[in-house]
Structures are given as structure tokens and as C-alpha cells.
mmCIF file of C-alpha atoms in Angstrom:
data_model
loop_
_atom_site.group_PDB
_atom_site.id
_atom_site.type_symbol
_atom_site.label_atom_id
_atom_site.label_comp_id
_atom_site.label_asym_id
_atom_site.label_seq_id
_atom_site.Cartn_x
_atom_site.Cartn_y
_atom_site.Cartn_z
ATOM 1 C CA UNK A 1 10.658 15.174 21.652
ATOM 2 C CA UNK A 2 12.911 17.122 19.073
ATOM 3 C CA UNK A 3 9.933 18.284 17.131
ATOM 4 C CA UNK A 4 7.670 19.685 19.964
ATOM 5 C CA UNK A 5 8.745 23.272 19.740
ATOM 6 C CA UNK A 6 8.682 23.275 15.702
ATOM 7 C CA UNK A 7 5.229 21.559 15.940
ATOM 8 C CA UNK A 8 4.052 24.536 18.043
ATOM 9 C CA UNK A 9 5.207 27.045 15.517
ATOM 10 C CA UNK A 10 3.493 25.111 12.604
ATOM 11 C CA UNK A 11 0.262 25.313 14.560
ATOM 12 C CA UNK A 12 0.487 29.056 14.305
ATOM 13 C CA UNK A 13 0.088 28.643 10.399
ATOM 14 C CA UNK A 14 -2.258 26.041 10.395
ATOM 15 C CA UNK A 15 -5.087 28.283 9.245
ATOM 16 C CA UNK A 16 -3.081 29.679 6.237
ATOM 17 C CA UNK A 17 -2.002 26.207 4.970
ATOM 18 C CA UNK A 18 -5.732 24.521 4.873
ATOM 19 C CA UNK A 19 -6.284 26.660 1.709
ATOM 20 C CA UNK A 20 -4.118 23.684 0.003
ATOM 21 C CA UNK A 21 -6.558 21.100 0.598
ATOM 22 C CA UNK A 22 -9.075 20.685 -2.307
ATOM 23 C CA UNK A 23 -12.245 19.084 -3.486
ATOM 24 C CA UNK A 24 -12.155 15.099 -2.621
ATOM 25 C CA UNK A 25 -13.886 14.370 -5.811
ATOM 26 C CA UNK A 26 -11.637 16.006 -7.897
ATOM 27 C CA UNK A 27 -13.850 19.172 -8.844
ATOM 28 C CA UNK A 28 -14.805 22.089 -7.006
ATOM 29 C CA UNK A 29 -18.256 22.701 -5.013
ATOM 30 C CA UNK A 30 -19.994 19.311 -6.011
ATOM 31 C CA UNK A 31 -20.631 17.879 -2.611
ATOM 32 C CA UNK A 32 -22.541 19.356 0.313
ATOM 33 C CA UNK A 33 -19.389 19.221 2.632
ATOM 34 C CA UNK A 34 -17.391 22.196 3.595
ATOM 35 C CA UNK A 35 -14.114 22.235 1.544
ATOM 36 C CA UNK A 36 -15.604 20.593 -1.203
ATOM 37 C CA UNK A 37 -14.784 17.044 0.273
ATOM 38 C CA UNK A 38 -17.136 13.902 0.027
ATOM 39 C CA UNK A 39 -18.551 13.286 3.423
ATOM 40 C CA UNK A 40 -20.551 10.722 4.981
ATOM 41 C CA UNK A 41 -22.581 12.524 7.652
ATOM 42 C CA UNK A 42 -22.636 11.191 11.221
ATOM 43 C CA UNK A 43 -26.707 11.611 10.853
ATOM 44 C CA UNK A 44 -26.814 9.287 7.701
ATOM 45 C CA UNK A 45 -24.012 6.672 8.551
ATOM 46 C CA UNK A 46 -24.786 3.181 10.022
ATOM 47 C CA UNK A 47 -28.029 2.223 11.943
ATOM 48 C CA UNK A 48 -29.902 3.361 15.277
ATOM 49 C CA UNK A 49 -29.099 -0.012 16.748
ATOM 50 C CA UNK A 50 -25.412 0.326 16.110
ATOM 51 C CA UNK A 51 -25.585 3.815 17.892
ATOM 52 C CA UNK A 52 -27.647 2.779 20.759
ATOM 53 C CA UNK A 53 -25.396 -0.472 21.666
ATOM 54 C CA UNK A 54 -24.166 -0.438 24.821
ATOM 55 C CA UNK A 55 -20.261 0.095 25.754
ATOM 56 C CA UNK A 56 -18.138 -0.670 28.155
ATOM 57 C CA UNK A 57 -15.719 0.995 30.281
ATOM 58 C CA UNK A 58 -13.039 1.204 27.690
ATOM 59 C CA UNK A 59 -14.769 0.851 24.431
ATOM 60 C CA UNK A 60 -15.342 3.713 22.333
ATOM 61 C CA UNK A 61 -18.947 4.499 21.097
ATOM 62 C CA UNK A 62 -18.851 4.297 17.402
ATOM 63 C CA UNK A 63 -21.032 7.366 16.825
ATOM 64 C CA UNK A 64 -18.130 9.268 18.612
ATOM 65 C CA UNK A 65 -15.478 7.904 15.922
ATOM 66 C CA UNK A 66 -15.264 10.532 13.336
ATOM 67 C CA UNK A 67 -12.960 8.853 10.635
ATOM 68 C CA UNK A 68 -11.121 10.718 7.815
ATOM 69 C CA UNK A 69 -9.016 9.656 5.348
ATOM 70 C CA UNK A 70 -6.536 11.768 3.341
ATOM 71 C CA UNK A 71 -5.410 10.740 -0.057
ATOM 72 C CA UNK A 72 -1.668 10.595 -1.265
ATOM 73 C CA UNK A 73 -0.734 11.685 -4.717
ATOM 74 C CA UNK A 74 -3.707 9.502 -6.394
ATOM 75 C CA UNK A 75 -7.626 9.677 -5.848
ATOM 76 C CA UNK A 76 -10.362 7.081 -4.736
ATOM 77 C CA UNK A 77 -10.501 5.251 -7.895
ATOM 78 C CA UNK A 78 -7.041 4.493 -8.461
ATOM 79 C CA UNK A 79 -7.538 0.618 -7.809
ATOM 80 C CA UNK A 80 -5.007 0.492 -5.151
ATOM 81 C CA UNK A 81 -3.877 2.193 -1.865
ATOM 82 C CA UNK A 82 -6.316 5.313 -2.025
ATOM 83 C CA UNK A 83 -9.622 3.424 -3.500
ATOM 84 C CA UNK A 84 -8.842 0.158 -0.899
ATOM 85 C CA UNK A 85 -8.498 2.378 2.205
ATOM 86 C CA UNK A 86 -11.473 4.744 1.168
ATOM 87 C CA UNK A 87 -13.954 1.695 0.450
ATOM 88 C CA UNK A 88 -13.041 0.131 3.446
ATOM 89 C CA UNK A 89 -13.109 2.988 5.870
ATOM 90 C CA UNK A 90 -16.700 3.843 4.363
ATOM 91 C CA UNK A 91 -18.146 0.652 4.595
ATOM 92 C CA UNK A 92 -16.844 0.060 8.324
ATOM 93 C CA UNK A 93 -18.580 3.662 9.111
ATOM 94 C CA UNK A 94 -21.722 2.524 7.418
ATOM 95 C CA UNK A 95 -21.989 -0.602 9.038
ATOM 96 C CA UNK A 96 -20.822 0.431 12.496
ATOM 97 C CA UNK A 97 -22.741 3.742 12.801
ATOM 98 C CA UNK A 98 -19.266 5.988 12.746
ATOM 99 C CA UNK A 99 -18.927 9.079 10.428
ATOM 100 C CA UNK A 100 -16.577 9.140 7.637
ATOM 101 C CA UNK A 101 -15.260 11.820 5.376
ATOM 102 C CA UNK A 102 -12.085 12.060 2.769
ATOM 103 C CA UNK A 103 -10.086 14.669 1.698
ATOM 104 C CA UNK A 104 -7.951 14.867 -1.317
ATOM 105 C CA UNK A 105 -4.854 17.541 -1.581
ATOM 106 C CA UNK A 106 -4.794 19.844 -4.126
ATOM 107 C CA UNK A 107 -1.026 19.079 -5.389
ATOM 108 C CA UNK A 108 1.139 16.388 -4.582
ATOM 109 C CA UNK A 109 3.447 17.703 -1.895
ATOM 110 C CA UNK A 110 3.487 17.167 2.045
ATOM 111 C CA UNK A 111 2.444 20.885 2.554
ATOM 112 C CA UNK A 112 -0.967 20.044 0.684
ATOM 113 C CA UNK A 113 -1.321 16.428 2.524
ATOM 114 C CA UNK A 114 -0.562 18.282 5.881
ATOM 115 C CA UNK A 115 -2.925 21.150 4.965
ATOM 116 C CA UNK A 116 -5.516 18.383 4.663
ATOM 117 C CA UNK A 117 -4.881 16.851 7.901
ATOM 118 C CA UNK A 118 -5.298 20.479 9.398
ATOM 119 C CA UNK A 119 -8.378 20.787 7.765
ATOM 120 C CA UNK A 120 -9.802 17.607 9.095
ATOM 121 C CA UNK A 121 -8.828 18.394 12.619
ATOM 122 C CA UNK A 122 -10.377 21.778 12.744
ATOM 123 C CA UNK A 123 -13.567 20.008 11.357
ATOM 124 C CA UNK A 124 -13.416 17.663 14.355
ATOM 125 C CA UNK A 125 -12.456 14.377 12.792
ATOM 126 C CA UNK A 126 -10.674 12.328 15.343
ATOM 127 C CA UNK A 127 -9.091 9.259 13.626
ATOM 128 C CA UNK A 128 -7.349 9.968 10.384
ATOM 129 C CA UNK A 129 -6.021 7.140 8.369
ATOM 130 C CA UNK A 130 -3.073 7.993 6.181
ATOM 131 C CA UNK A 131 -2.643 5.169 3.180
ATOM 132 C CA UNK A 132 1.184 5.206 1.815
ATOM 133 C CA UNK A 133 4.674 6.208 2.278
ATOM 134 C CA UNK A 134 4.314 9.527 1.258
ATOM 135 C CA UNK A 135 2.568 10.293 4.781
ATOM 136 C CA UNK A 136 5.521 10.134 6.671
ATOM 137 C CA UNK A 137 6.191 13.911 7.024
ATOM 138 C CA UNK A 138 2.455 13.858 8.164
ATOM 139 C CA UNK A 139 3.625 11.615 10.749
ATOM 140 C CA UNK A 140 6.378 13.534 11.554
ATOM 141 C CA UNK A 141 4.910 17.156 11.565
ATOM 142 C CA UNK A 142 1.156 16.675 12.667
ATOM 143 C CA UNK A 143 1.339 13.842 15.242
ATOM 144 C CA UNK A 144 2.888 16.075 17.765
ATOM 145 C CA UNK A 145 0.441 19.065 17.030
ATOM 146 C CA UNK A 146 -2.845 17.116 17.424
ATOM 147 C CA UNK A 147 -2.034 14.655 20.543
ATOM 148 C CA UNK A 148 -5.677 13.988 20.934
ATOM 149 C CA UNK A 149 -6.187 12.648 17.443
ATOM 150 C CA UNK A 150 -5.850 8.945 16.455
ATOM 151 C CA UNK A 151 -3.452 8.630 13.504
ATOM 152 C CA UNK A 152 -3.373 5.314 11.516
ATOM 153 C CA UNK A 153 -0.315 5.306 8.916
ATOM 154 C CA UNK A 154 -0.522 2.587 6.409
ATOM 155 C CA UNK A 155 2.702 1.364 4.805
ATOM 156 C CA UNK A 156 4.878 4.088 6.624
ATOM 157 C CA UNK A 157 7.923 2.444 7.851
ATOM 158 C CA UNK A 158 10.921 3.633 10.518
ATOM 159 C CA UNK A 159 13.027 4.335 7.451
ATOM 160 C CA UNK A 160 10.226 6.668 5.988
ATOM 161 C CA UNK A 161 9.878 8.420 9.242
ATOM 162 C CA UNK A 162 13.627 8.968 9.751
ATOM 163 C CA UNK A 163 14.256 10.319 6.371
ATOM 164 C CA UNK A 164 11.619 12.898 7.214
ATOM 165 C CA UNK A 165 12.649 13.820 10.785
ATOM 166 C CA UNK A 166 16.312 13.621 10.336
ATOM 167 C CA UNK A 167 16.470 15.451 6.684
ATOM 168 C CA UNK A 168 19.632 16.249 5.188
ATOM 169 C CA UNK A 169 22.412 13.927 6.244
ATOM 170 C CA UNK A 170 20.087 10.923 6.652
ATOM 171 C CA UNK A 171 22.220 7.598 6.491
ATOM 172 C CA UNK A 172 19.054 5.806 5.023
ATOM 173 C CA UNK A 173 19.614 3.289 7.835
ATOM 174 C CA UNK A 174 17.260 3.572 10.838
ATOM 175 C CA UNK A 175 19.076 1.419 12.964
ATOM 176 C CA UNK A 176 21.335 4.764 13.429
ATOM 177 C CA UNK A 177 18.531 6.552 14.899
ATOM 178 C CA UNK A 178 15.914 6.512 17.494
ATOM 179 C CA UNK A 179 12.893 6.903 15.447
ATOM 180 C CA UNK A 180 10.747 7.852 18.290
ATOM 181 C CA UNK A 181 12.590 11.239 18.462
ATOM 182 C CA UNK A 182 11.030 12.170 15.355
ATOM 183 C CA UNK A 183 7.207 11.832 15.761
ATOM 184 C CA UNK A 184 4.597 11.452 18.691
ATOM 185 C CA UNK A 185 4.490 7.754 19.819
ATOM 186 C CA UNK A 186 1.277 8.278 21.867
ATOM 187 C CA UNK A 187 -0.979 8.777 19.139
ATOM 188 C CA UNK A 188 0.184 6.987 15.781
ATOM 189 C CA UNK A 189 0.192 3.446 14.622
ATOM 190 C CA UNK A 190 2.262 2.682 11.733
ATOM 191 C CA UNK A 191 2.710 -0.433 9.542
ATOM 192 C CA UNK A 192 4.143 -1.795 6.792
ATOM 193 C CA UNK A 193 3.789 -5.067 4.617
ATOM 194 C CA UNK A 194 6.400 -7.898 3.769
ATOM 195 C CA UNK A 195 5.825 -7.347 -0.119
ATOM 196 C CA UNK A 196 8.573 -9.381 -0.594
ATOM 197 C CA UNK A 197 6.348 -12.503 0.059
ATOM 198 C CA UNK A 198 3.451 -11.543 -2.298
ATOM 199 C CA UNK A 199 6.091 -10.406 -4.919
ATOM 200 C CA UNK A 200 7.760 -14.153 -4.556
ATOM 201 C CA UNK A 201 4.262 -15.668 -4.668
ATOM 202 C CA UNK A 202 3.496 -13.890 -7.870
ATOM 203 C CA UNK A 203 6.548 -14.666 -9.562
ATOM 204 C CA UNK A 204 6.598 -18.256 -8.454
ATOM 205 C CA UNK A 205 2.804 -18.701 -9.765
ATOM 206 C CA UNK A 206 3.858 -17.137 -13.185
ATOM 207 C CA UNK A 207 6.684 -19.601 -13.838
ATOM 208 C CA UNK A 208 4.705 -22.367 -12.698
ATOM 209 C CA UNK A 209 2.016 -21.280 -15.313
ATOM 210 C CA UNK A 210 4.665 -21.570 -17.961
ATOM 211 C CA UNK A 211 5.652 -18.158 -18.643
ATOM 212 C CA UNK A 212 9.544 -17.867 -19.084
ATOM 213 C CA UNK A 213 10.380 -14.345 -20.281
ATOM 214 C CA UNK A 214 9.364 -12.200 -17.466
ATOM 215 C CA UNK A 215 9.570 -8.708 -16.590
ATOM 216 C CA UNK A 216 9.456 -5.988 -13.666
ATOM 217 C CA UNK A 217 8.368 -2.337 -13.982
ATOM 218 C CA UNK A 218 8.854 -0.827 -10.640
ATOM 219 C CA UNK A 219 7.362 2.572 -10.113
ATOM 220 C CA UNK A 220 10.212 4.330 -8.042
ATOM 221 C CA UNK A 221 13.378 2.681 -6.269
ATOM 222 C CA UNK A 222 11.790 2.899 -2.984
ATOM 223 C CA UNK A 223 12.091 0.208 -0.284
ATOM 224 C CA UNK A 224 8.298 -1.258 -0.594
ATOM 225 C CA UNK A 225 8.862 -1.438 -4.469
ATOM 226 C CA UNK A 226 12.159 -3.053 -4.323
ATOM 227 C CA UNK A 227 10.834 -5.530 -1.675
ATOM 228 C CA UNK A 228 7.999 -6.559 -4.219
ATOM 229 C CA UNK A 229 10.467 -6.694 -7.037
ATOM 230 C CA UNK A 230 13.347 -8.576 -5.175
ATOM 231 C CA UNK A 231 10.555 -11.105 -3.872
ATOM 232 C CA UNK A 232 9.059 -11.411 -7.534
ATOM 233 C CA UNK A 233 12.772 -12.362 -8.724
ATOM 234 C CA UNK A 234 13.374 -14.931 -6.003
ATOM 235 C CA UNK A 235 9.738 -16.662 -6.641
ATOM 236 C CA UNK A 236 10.655 -16.776 -10.357
ATOM 237 C CA UNK A 237 14.100 -18.203 -9.389
ATOM 238 C CA UNK A 238 12.549 -20.990 -7.164
ATOM 239 C CA UNK A 239 9.983 -22.009 -9.483
ATOM 240 C CA UNK A 240 12.553 -22.175 -12.474
ATOM 241 C CA UNK A 241 14.726 -24.520 -10.115
ATOM 242 C CA UNK A 242 11.668 -26.777 -9.421
ATOM 243 C CA UNK A 243 10.943 -27.189 -12.748
ATOM 244 C CA UNK A 244 14.449 -27.696 -14.130
ATOM 245 C CA UNK A 245 14.022 -24.760 -16.220
ATOM 246 C CA UNK A 246 16.408 -22.181 -14.838
ATOM 247 C CA UNK A 247 18.586 -21.920 -18.287
ATOM 248 C CA UNK A 248 15.354 -21.067 -20.231
ATOM 249 C CA UNK A 249 13.971 -18.190 -17.859
ATOM 250 C CA UNK A 250 14.836 -14.574 -18.059
ATOM 251 C CA UNK A 251 13.661 -11.200 -16.413
ATOM 252 C CA UNK A 252 13.696 -8.077 -17.428
ATOM 253 C CA UNK A 253 13.847 -5.666 -14.645
ATOM 254 C CA UNK A 254 13.668 -1.685 -14.670
ATOM 255 C CA UNK A 255 11.999 1.236 -12.723
ATOM 256 C CA UNK A 256 9.926 3.736 -14.381
ATOM 257 C CA UNK A 257 11.188 6.896 -12.159
ATOM 258 C CA UNK A 258 7.614 7.670 -11.347
ATOM 259 C CA UNK A 259 4.290 6.385 -10.229
ATOM 260 C CA UNK A 260 2.184 6.889 -13.308
ATOM 261 C CA UNK A 261 2.423 5.671 -17.107
ATOM 262 C CA UNK A 262 3.375 8.017 -19.888
ATOM 263 C CA UNK A 263 4.206 7.623 -23.559
ATOM 264 C CA UNK A 264 7.838 7.138 -22.784
ATOM 265 C CA UNK A 265 7.213 4.226 -20.439
ATOM 266 C CA UNK A 266 4.626 2.849 -22.778
ATOM 267 C CA UNK A 267 7.014 2.764 -25.643
ATOM 268 C CA UNK A 268 9.535 1.118 -23.423
ATOM 269 C CA UNK A 269 7.153 -1.721 -22.735
ATOM 270 C CA UNK A 270 6.123 -1.746 -26.389
ATOM 271 C CA UNK A 271 9.877 -2.787 -26.786
ATOM 272 C CA UNK A 272 9.532 -5.339 -23.994
ATOM 273 C CA UNK A 273 6.477 -7.000 -25.382
ATOM 274 C CA UNK A 274 7.522 -6.520 -28.972
ATOM 275 C CA UNK A 275 11.102 -7.086 -29.907
ATOM 276 C CA UNK A 276 12.052 -8.504 -26.397
ATOM 277 C CA UNK A 277 9.200 -10.856 -26.638
ATOM 278 C CA UNK A 278 8.524 -10.498 -22.916
ATOM 279 C CA UNK A 279 5.344 -12.492 -22.177
ATOM 280 C CA UNK A 280 4.191 -11.046 -18.875
ATOM 281 C CA UNK A 281 5.099 -8.068 -16.723
ATOM 282 C CA UNK A 282 4.674 -7.327 -13.074
ATOM 283 C CA UNK A 283 3.492 -3.620 -12.775
ATOM 284 C CA UNK A 284 4.419 -2.482 -9.419
ATOM 285 C CA UNK A 285 3.946 1.137 -8.499
ATOM 286 C CA UNK A 286 0.493 3.083 -8.410
ATOM 287 C CA UNK A 287 -0.696 4.165 -12.111
ATOM 288 C CA UNK A 288 2.376 3.119 -13.720
ATOM 289 C CA UNK A 289 0.363 -0.222 -14.856
ATOM 290 C CA UNK A 290 -1.183 1.873 -17.490
ATOM 291 C CA UNK A 291 1.653 1.878 -19.666
ATOM 292 C CA UNK A 292 2.126 -1.922 -19.157
ATOM 293 C CA UNK A 293 -1.305 -2.713 -19.999
ATOM 294 C CA UNK A 294 -1.279 -0.678 -22.957
ATOM 295 C CA UNK A 295 1.605 -2.313 -24.517
ATOM 296 C CA UNK A 296 0.468 -5.971 -23.365
ATOM 297 C CA UNK A 297 -3.122 -5.147 -24.912
ATOM 298 C CA UNK A 298 -1.488 -4.426 -28.140
ATOM 299 C CA UNK A 299 1.286 -7.217 -28.043
ATOM 300 C CA UNK A 300 -1.252 -10.069 -26.565
ATOM 301 C CA UNK A 301 0.929 -10.085 -23.242
ATOM 302 C CA UNK A 302 -0.071 -10.255 -19.730
ATOM 303 C CA UNK A 303 0.245 -8.562 -16.488
ATOM 304 C CA UNK A 304 0.437 -8.884 -13.040
ATOM 305 C CA UNK A 305 -1.139 -6.359 -10.557
ATOM 306 C CA UNK A 306 0.107 -4.891 -7.338
ATOM 307 C CA UNK A 307 -1.511 -3.881 -3.740
ATOM 308 C CA UNK A 308 -4.982 -4.953 -4.726
ATOM 309 C CA UNK A 309 -6.711 -7.072 -7.009
ATOM 310 C CA UNK A 310 -6.457 -5.052 -10.148
ATOM 311 C CA UNK A 311 -8.032 -7.417 -12.678
ATOM 312 C CA UNK A 312 -10.919 -5.123 -12.878
ATOM 313 C CA UNK A 313 -9.184 -2.137 -13.902
ATOM 314 C CA UNK A 314 -6.551 -3.754 -15.938
ATOM 315 C CA UNK A 315 -8.642 -5.756 -17.799
ATOM 316 C CA UNK A 316 -10.475 -2.580 -19.218
ATOM 317 C CA UNK A 317 -7.472 -3.043 -21.705
ATOM 318 C CA UNK A 318 -7.764 -6.264 -22.957
ATOM 319 C CA UNK A 319 -10.153 -9.025 -21.627
ATOM 320 C CA UNK A 320 -8.129 -11.545 -19.320
ATOM 321 C CA UNK A 321 -5.072 -9.391 -19.250
ATOM 322 C CA UNK A 322 -4.242 -9.793 -15.377
ATOM 323 C CA UNK A 323 -3.025 -13.120 -14.530
ATOM 324 C CA UNK A 324 -2.766 -12.561 -10.897
ATOM 325 C CA UNK A 325 -1.863 -9.378 -8.531
ATOM 326 C CA UNK A 326 0.446 -9.633 -5.482
ATOM 327 C CA UNK A 327 -1.488 -7.932 -2.842
ATOM 328 C CA UNK A 328 -1.164 -6.139 0.442
ATOM 329 C CA UNK A 329 -3.720 -6.454 3.238
ATOM 330 C CA UNK A 330 -4.858 -2.863 3.753
ATOM 331 C CA UNK A 331 -8.669 -3.792 3.960
ATOM 332 C CA UNK A 332 -7.846 -6.169 6.978
ATOM 333 C CA UNK A 333 -5.431 -3.772 8.594
ATOM 334 C CA UNK A 334 -8.023 -1.104 8.321
ATOM 335 C CA UNK A 335 -10.890 -3.387 9.547
ATOM 336 C CA UNK A 336 -8.732 -4.553 12.519
ATOM 337 C CA UNK A 337 -7.708 -1.194 13.725
ATOM 338 C CA UNK A 338 -11.094 0.307 13.760
ATOM 339 C CA UNK A 339 -12.454 -2.559 15.329
ATOM 340 C CA UNK A 340 -10.066 -2.301 18.199
ATOM 341 C CA UNK A 341 -10.507 1.312 18.203
ATOM 342 C CA UNK A 342 -14.272 0.656 18.704
ATOM 343 C CA UNK A 343 -13.351 -1.879 21.523
ATOM 344 C CA UNK A 344 -11.427 0.483 23.400
ATOM 345 C CA UNK A 345 -7.832 -1.301 22.339
ATOM 346 C CA UNK A 346 -5.747 1.562 20.907
ATOM 347 C CA UNK A 347 -3.391 1.216 23.481
ATOM 348 C CA UNK A 348 -2.340 -2.163 21.612
ATOM 349 C CA UNK A 349 -1.496 -0.179 18.638
ATOM 350 C CA UNK A 350 0.096 3.137 19.824
ATOM 351 C CA UNK A 351 3.770 3.742 19.058
ATOM 352 C CA UNK A 352 3.949 0.411 16.809
ATOM 353 C CA UNK A 353 5.406 0.240 13.612
ATOM 354 C CA UNK A 354 4.165 -3.503 12.772
ATOM 355 C CA UNK A 355 5.496 -5.332 9.548
ATOM 356 C CA UNK A 356 2.406 -7.331 8.586
ATOM 357 C CA UNK A 357 2.669 -10.832 6.610
ATOM 358 C CA UNK A 358 1.949 -14.501 7.126
ATOM 359 C CA UNK A 359 -0.414 -14.647 10.228
ATOM 360 C CA UNK A 360 -2.327 -18.005 9.150
ATOM 361 C CA UNK A 361 -2.005 -21.074 6.900
ATOM 362 C CA UNK A 362 -5.359 -19.902 5.303
ATOM 363 C CA UNK A 363 -4.329 -17.464 2.450
ATOM 364 C CA UNK A 364 -7.428 -15.095 2.790
ATOM 365 C CA UNK A 365 -6.413 -14.245 6.441
ATOM 366 C CA UNK A 366 -3.072 -13.017 5.588
ATOM 367 C CA UNK A 367 -1.725 -9.230 4.786
ATOM 368 C CA UNK A 368 0.141 -10.434 1.761
ATOM 369 C CA UNK A 369 -1.650 -12.662 -0.601
ATOM 370 C CA UNK A 370 -2.783 -13.379 -4.318
ATOM 371 C CA UNK A 371 -6.408 -12.989 -5.022
ATOM 372 C CA UNK A 372 -8.462 -16.323 -5.562
ATOM 373 C CA UNK A 373 -11.300 -15.068 -7.394
ATOM 374 C CA UNK A 374 -9.282 -13.660 -10.232
ATOM 375 C CA UNK A 375 -5.945 -15.344 -10.504
ATOM 376 C CA UNK A 376 -5.767 -17.465 -13.508
ATOM 377 C CA UNK A 377 -5.299 -20.906 -12.433
ATOM 378 C CA UNK A 378 -4.360 -23.596 -14.512
ATOM 379 C CA UNK A 379 -2.673 -27.245 -14.395
ATOM 380 C CA UNK A 380 0.908 -25.839 -13.725
ATOM 381 C CA UNK A 381 -0.395 -24.058 -10.677
ATOM 382 C CA UNK A 382 -3.934 -24.612 -9.145
ATOM 383 C CA UNK A 383 -5.661 -23.033 -6.163
ATOM 384 C CA UNK A 384 -4.718 -25.981 -4.393
ATOM 385 C CA UNK A 385 -1.053 -25.453 -5.088
ATOM 386 C CA UNK A 386 -1.385 -21.665 -3.907
ATOM 387 C CA UNK A 387 -2.724 -23.032 -0.565
ATOM 388 C CA UNK A 388 0.194 -25.482 -0.164
ATOM 389 C CA UNK A 389 2.546 -22.586 -1.181
ATOM 390 C CA UNK A 390 1.256 -20.322 1.524
ATOM 391 C CA UNK A 391 1.208 -23.147 4.222
ATOM 392 C CA UNK A 392 5.103 -24.133 3.286
ATOM 393 C CA UNK A 393 5.662 -19.939 3.831
ATOM 394 C CA UNK A 394 3.728 -19.633 6.892
ATOM 395 C CA UNK A 395 5.378 -22.484 8.576
ATOM 396 C CA UNK A 396 8.795 -21.088 7.506
ATOM 397 C CA UNK A 397 9.345 -24.069 5.202
ATOM 398 C CA UNK A 398 10.218 -21.505 2.355
ATOM 399 C CA UNK A 399 12.273 -18.242 3.117
ATOM 400 C CA UNK A 400 12.044 -15.197 1.336
ATOM 401 C CA UNK A 401 14.404 -12.327 1.895
ATOM 402 C CA UNK A 402 13.498 -8.667 2.584
ATOM 403 C CA UNK A 403 16.957 -7.381 2.171
ATOM 404 C CA UNK A 404 17.050 -4.812 -0.824
ATOM 405 C CA UNK A 405 20.828 -3.543 -0.530
ATOM 406 C CA UNK A 406 21.253 -5.826 -3.756
ATOM 407 C CA UNK A 407 19.747 -7.831 -6.501
ATOM 408 C CA UNK A 408 19.023 -11.549 -5.144
ATOM 409 C CA UNK A 409 21.402 -14.110 -6.545
ATOM 410 C CA UNK A 410 19.730 -16.216 -8.987
ATOM 411 C CA UNK A 411 20.094 -18.959 -11.402
ATOM 412 C CA UNK A 412 17.916 -17.351 -13.880
ATOM 413 C CA UNK A 413 19.094 -14.392 -15.947
ATOM 414 C CA UNK A 414 18.110 -11.072 -14.818
ATOM 415 C CA UNK A 415 18.559 -8.053 -16.770
ATOM 416 C CA UNK A 416 18.787 -4.997 -14.446
ATOM 417 C CA UNK A 417 18.155 -1.666 -16.399
ATOM 418 C CA UNK A 418 18.069 0.544 -13.366
ATOM 419 C CA UNK A 419 15.457 3.621 -14.324
ATOM 420 C CA UNK A 420 13.732 4.705 -17.242
ATOM 421 C CA UNK A 421 13.913 8.340 -16.100
#
């Protein structure tokens, strides 16, 4: 592979780079684990029965599974990728008698994330779970260096890998390249999610529930966020046409230019909820929901969450603020992959970049969905209506485009403002 020689050179500076991996709890020297990260020791996880369970010829003894997770630019309380991945890995380890530890980089950089992987490998962790597209550089740089480590990269696409692997001059069309030239396919599993489908469901539900002036606040204009947004617009359009209100429905659409809220973005949302009379905003992009939630709480507006069921955190701003959330099945992915590693089926995953979506007409079994327990169902859109929508999507009766080259053509009005920053 092209990166083999470079990987050997990187290994030479591994020890120095490990200084960039800091405390897993956001502070220094608070836990008993080395490097200040939180650890669940092998001695204290799971049950003795789980450890003594007989294994087949190819089955991995769970007590030999040392699972590490590295956070991206957030932490394990983000109510999104990091928290869901952390809680799922930790619970799986405790249930099955494996070890688990998480690492939090000291800065938001590829170098800091790579340093945490270096440290995890040096400390003996042999399964490393990486949540989010920001780990594309780690897949490129680290997988070749550590061929005996299993890397599970969630929401990392061929485009993400090629962008980091090719570097300057990349055409942003992964079909122009052989992605396998840029990482070690023998020890990496990557997956992405069909965000356009859960975005579609959220937009469809919102219009069916009576909202006619809707907004989309994305983080940055990256493929995953674009798919959420364009799916959302398609769902809005479909529901409006069904109800015959396409001339009455309007969508405001903007990217924040970052994955966190701040005073400038909150002021922008204040304008939407205030002078523009926007009723509901799909806040899509890490912590950027904070700005939308602050503005919505002041104006009596509503929010749609993203990635996980965000009602618990968004509703801290105001009661019943979250109408629904467009979710990805991160927990289902982690559990499925770890179960199969335990069963000796890692070979079913290595070298794949799966695009996960609808696998069942049962909503709870899919990798893209709305939360049944917290969605604010009403006569316009009931839980039964949602289940019927899922069946239609699964059967292929409803098609959702994943094309992000241009805003979808719609009968409803979409005002696209580009990016705030």
C-alpha cells in the first residue's frame, strides 16, 4: 500500500505524540487509570460466568477483548455520537466480561486523536472504536501501523478516507480513486448511515404534525449533514403534497459553519423564530443545537434533534421543546460488531464500508429511525402512521435521494442561505 513506508516512519514518533492525549473526564489526574482517562478494568467488568464460558475454535474469549474508544471533538456527555458510543461500549463490556476504556484528545486535531490511538495500543487495547468522520485520518494513518488491532470506524466513508489519503488535489469524488490504497483493509471496518432517510422521516412527520414554516440549521456542509438536510427537505415536500399545502409550506435552510452553538448563531436563530416566525428547526450538527434551543425556548418554538434521541438534553431548555429526533443506529452498530467479534466473525466486517439504513419493516430494528418513546405524536401523525411510513420506505414504495450535489427540487419554497460563518 502507498502508506506503508509512511506508517513505519510515523511509528518512530509515536511515543512523542502520545503527550497530546489527555484526560478522559475533561480534567487532570482524576481517575485511577493511566493518562487520566476513565477505565473499566478487566478485573471489575462482566461476570465470572461470562469469563468462564466456553468458546468455539474461532470465538474470541470476551475477557481477551480490550475495547477502547476515542472521542472526536466532543466528550461523552454530548448526547450524540460520543455519548452513545461510550455508553454502548461500556455496557457491552460490563455485560460480556470484556474490558473498556475511553480516551479524550487534548485538542480537536488529527494529531491529538492519533496520539490517543497510539496510547491505547501501547497500553494493550486491541479493539478501538472511533465515532465520527473526523477519524478518517486515523484510519489512514494508524491502521497500517497497528495491523493486530481491530478498528471500528463509525460514520467514516470512502470519501472521508480518500480526502485524507489523497490530500491536495483530491477531486471529492471517491469513485476516481481506489480507496483501498489509502488504508489497511485487513483490520478496519467502516460504516456510514443513510441519513437522508431519517431526515426524510423527521421532515415528513413535522409537516404532518401541522408545522408549515420550518428551518434547517446544519453544522458544517459535509456529506452526512447534507444528506440529513436534503432528506429533511424531501420529507417536508412529500408531506406537503399529500396534504395539499405545498403553497403554504416554507423552509429556511442554513449551515452554521461549525459544530457548536455560539452567540452569533443564537442571534441568527432568534431572527428565525422571531421576525421570520419559524415554528420548528432541525438542528443538525453536534452541539449547534444549543443555539437553536436557546432561541426556541425564548420564542415558544420547537426543535428536531439529530443522531440520537436528544429530547433529554434539548428539553432542559424548555419543557416539550423536542418534537422528534432523526437518529442513527450507532448503538445497534456497536452491539452487532462487538457481538460478531466475540463470535469469531470479524472476517465478515474487515475491508467493508457499509452504508446502513433500512433492514426491517419494524422501526426499532433499523439503523435510521425516529424515537418512538419521545416523539410528540398527534392526530396528524400517530405512531401507527410512522410504522406505516417505515414499511413503505423498507418496501421501496418511497424513494429518498441521497444526492448531495444540489438542493432537491421541491414544490415547497426553500430559502437557502448558505453558511452563517
